[in-house]
Amino acid sequence: MTTGSFLRATAFMLVSAVAIGHAQQEIGVPVPPLGNGPFVFDTAEQGKIRVTVVTRGLSHPWSIAFLPDGSMLIPERAGRLRIVKNGVLDPTPIAGLLPVRTDGNGGLMDVALHPRFAENRLVYWTYTKPVENGKGTPSLARGRLDAHTLTDVKDLVVPDAYEGNGGLNGRVAFGRDGMVYFSTGGNIAKVAQDPASLRGKILRLRDDGSVPPDNPFAGRTGYRPEIYTLGHRNTLALIVHPETGVLWNNENGPNGGDEINIIVPGRNYGWPIVSFGREYPGPRISEHPTREGMESPLVAWLPQIAAAGMTIYTGDRFPRWKGNVFVGSMRVGGIAGTGHLERIVFNAKTEEIRRESMLNDLRQRIREVRQGPDGLLYLLTDEDDGALLRIEPAS
Amino acid sequence: MTTGSFLRATAFMLVSAVAIGHAQQEIGVPVPPLGNGPFVFDTAEQGKIRVTVVTRGLSHPWSIAFLPDGSMLIPERAGRLRIVKNGVLDPTPIAGLLPVRTDGNGGLMDVALHPRFAENRLVYWTYTKPVENGKGTPSLARGRLDAHTLTDVKDLVVPDAYEGNGGLNGRVAFGRDGMVYFSTGGNIAKVAQDPASLRGKILRLRDDGSVPPDNPFAGRTGYRPEIYTLGHRNTLALIVHPETGVLWNNENGPNGGDEINIIVPGRNYGWPIVSFGREYPGPRISEHPTREGMESPLVAWLPQIAAAGMTIYTGDRFPRWKGNVFVGSMRVGGIAGTGHLERIVFNAKTEEIRRESMLNDLRQRIREVRQGPDGLLYLLTDEDDGALLRIEPAS
């Protein structure tokens, strides 16, 4: 019996090692193709909701940026940047991206608009940059969007590269201070704790990629001056709280221990010294999940939910959801076919009160969740035939 | 916004404070009445399973004991001990129980047979004993079962009583050493840490209720000699591992932090000094969820699942489930209508590998799960019209 368990465990570990963040059918429940919808679900505090398939045909879409005209920029993991306008997927991808490494983890990922995009048309994106000898690294680039073409394209940050598929993810967000915040995956040995490495960090940069002199480690010997925070395993969401302006991230634990963190400059978030999670074969990452001198997560998940995109709702269409945090889940506890949308309620002191799991019956990997200009929620499914979903009240 | 969240949070806290472990419709999704079934579900590692409603009409049934003739003893929370024989619920409850306090938490709960039941017909049960001035305490009693009547009925342990609804739960199990292990709820102030109190403990007794001289604290000043382990908030499952013979429990955290523990004599399990959970209004129970000198849980849940009955599967009917731990869930993250069955896979070193959530679509509060003599799994739903369910392979 235990031998059988262990063999299955080992198989799972190997699968996970090569395909973290990708669909794993080896262990899971059958996933029916996403129907045409709309789908209506009961929710705990907002009555019935309707989920509409806005468009499909997106190959592993990763994130959403809303353009001033209401259309959306949506990167596909395989390296195409798409436009959805008036609910229609433009068949022509945007030209001018830099080459993207698309094997294994990573690919083309996040996209963000410059705060003055309307004037300067600057678009920022994160992608896995291919490096010699099969290495790769999560990089930040920017370009100027003219119709369907990016011009003046250049890399702003190209962190240290490693072989393998670990830590290739990156997210980008603009702070209220006008600075660019860029997260880099760090689940490679102990690089997340190495102040001389840009991996496993959140970096703070000017909009041209230069380093602001007031960064927390600027001028400290042995520290890269771009570093804003350390000790991140694999950040899959990086957002600015719409009310406080404070930066929040979420990151994937290994087997257990996904977490949401409030990002405080200069702090260490612990990976791989402390974690709520376990290595895939079973041993705990650390005897204790927290310790003095390391930031404890605001929210932790046991088991892990393969947390992805995150948003904090501020609209008027779902009055009971105001201030709630929404997180996409791609897979719960290592079981394929269990992706869903999580809703977390906090009190006035940002202390967790409860969590709701939604859209479970769709069995989709929810990669991204964003609030639209119309106050509705928009989701992306991380599937070969990925879909853009819209959630609206149905009662 | 935050005010709204806080008000909802406060309402939830008050509800929880008076109704922990009971159905909470205040915040939750609509729960359809349980259909007639059978219901077929996909599972991650055991293909399709069929869930059959064996019988209904059980009012908040709490636990199952299998009699030598294959029939089942099933206590109902309201104080009736029922028999299900050949799948039929006997309309006549067993007579002779001691009076049970049935308001609020607790009631008639667990039942266990003496290892030599076939010879001595001794039955042990846990119940909330009414005490003067509206106080109550989880107590252990035993009696001799003759047909439909219990005789020679007496209390074996009557712990200290308190007002209110906290910590009224109790479970009972026989160890391979022939001793009786009895858990007592302890979510009342700090009694779980008080060595002079029998609450918030697991107790070890001879089958007649007397104290064995080799108990870990026997003879230690200030310690009740019945104590086997300390620091338990509210144990809702107490079982002996069918392979190792080691005692396991699970206990409910407050808001977050349900846990499974491996019970080691003389150890302190931390409540309320350390916990993975939060108080219902939001503040953490402890800055760090674990600490030196206190036992860390084998498994913790974030959010909480309102863990209830637990069993470790050893049968042949579900080959892929051998050695898996099954735990009933009554409500996830404080949201009514989210009860289900959890399956946890461990490796050969009893390190967690993954968890599967099953039977979610039934939306039932699963109070108990036991392996039957036939190698199938039997569940009880904690509802007004509670049901006995049987799970069998369907593929």
Tab-separated table of C-alpha atoms in Angstrom, chain A residues 22 57-63 73-83 91-111 125-130 141 148 150 153 382-384:
chain	number	residue	atom	x	y	z
A	22	HIS	CA	0.891	23.498	-16.962
A	57	GLY	CA	-9.543	30.462	-29.523
A	58	LEU	CA	-6.915	31.964	-27.220
A	59	SER	CA	-3.983	29.600	-26.693
A	60	HIS	CA	-3.113	29.684	-22.976
A	61	PRO	CA	-3.876	33.392	-22.564
A	62	TRP	CA	-2.009	34.844	-19.626
A	63	SER	CA	-3.195	38.334	-18.716
A	73	LEU	CA	-4.534	43.325	-24.891
A	74	ILE	CA	-4.141	39.592	-24.160
A	75	PRO	CA	-0.766	37.819	-24.366
A	76	GLU	CA	-0.769	34.134	-25.328
A	77	ARG	CA	1.872	31.963	-23.684
A	78	ALA	CA	3.235	30.842	-27.067
A	79	GLY	CA	4.382	34.388	-27.799
A	80	ARG	CA	1.509	36.158	-29.505
A	81	LEU	CA	-0.004	39.412	-28.258
A	82	ARG	CA	-3.682	39.521	-29.212
A	83	ILE	CA	-6.397	42.184	-29.240
A	91	PRO	CA	-7.164	37.317	-35.940
A	92	THR	CA	-3.992	39.377	-36.448
A	93	PRO	CA	-1.524	39.327	-33.539
A	94	ILE	CA	0.480	42.452	-32.756
A	95	ALA	CA	3.886	42.454	-34.476
A	96	GLY	CA	7.243	43.454	-33.058
A	97	LEU	CA	7.656	41.325	-29.906
A	98	LEU	CA	11.094	40.017	-29.027
A	99	PRO	CA	11.644	36.232	-29.413
A	100	VAL	CA	10.041	34.192	-26.614
A	101	ARG	CA	11.119	30.865	-25.137
A	102	THR	CA	7.921	28.819	-25.089
A	103	ASP	CA	9.038	25.354	-23.998
A	104	GLY	CA	8.194	24.350	-20.478
A	105	ASN	CA	7.194	26.977	-17.927
A	106	GLY	CA	6.990	30.677	-18.771
A	107	GLY	CA	6.481	32.111	-22.268
A	108	LEU	CA	4.805	35.427	-23.020
A	109	MET	CA	3.045	36.384	-19.798
A	110	ASP	CA	2.029	39.742	-18.396
A	111	VAL	CA	1.270	43.075	-20.073
A	125	TRP	CA	5.408	43.014	-20.978
A	126	THR	CA	7.105	40.101	-19.285
A	127	TYR	CA	8.362	37.058	-21.160
A	128	THR	CA	10.780	34.187	-20.908
A	129	LYS	CA	13.845	35.269	-22.877
A	130	PRO	CA	15.705	32.434	-24.588
A	141	ALA	CA	10.531	44.609	-22.212
A	148	HIS	CA	-0.863	46.381	-34.777
A	150	LEU	CA	5.236	47.530	-31.485
A	153	VAL	CA	11.102	47.654	-28.624
A	382	ASP	CA	-5.375	28.541	-19.251
A	383	GLU	CA	-6.270	25.938	-21.859
A	384	ASP	CA	-5.199	25.055	-25.420
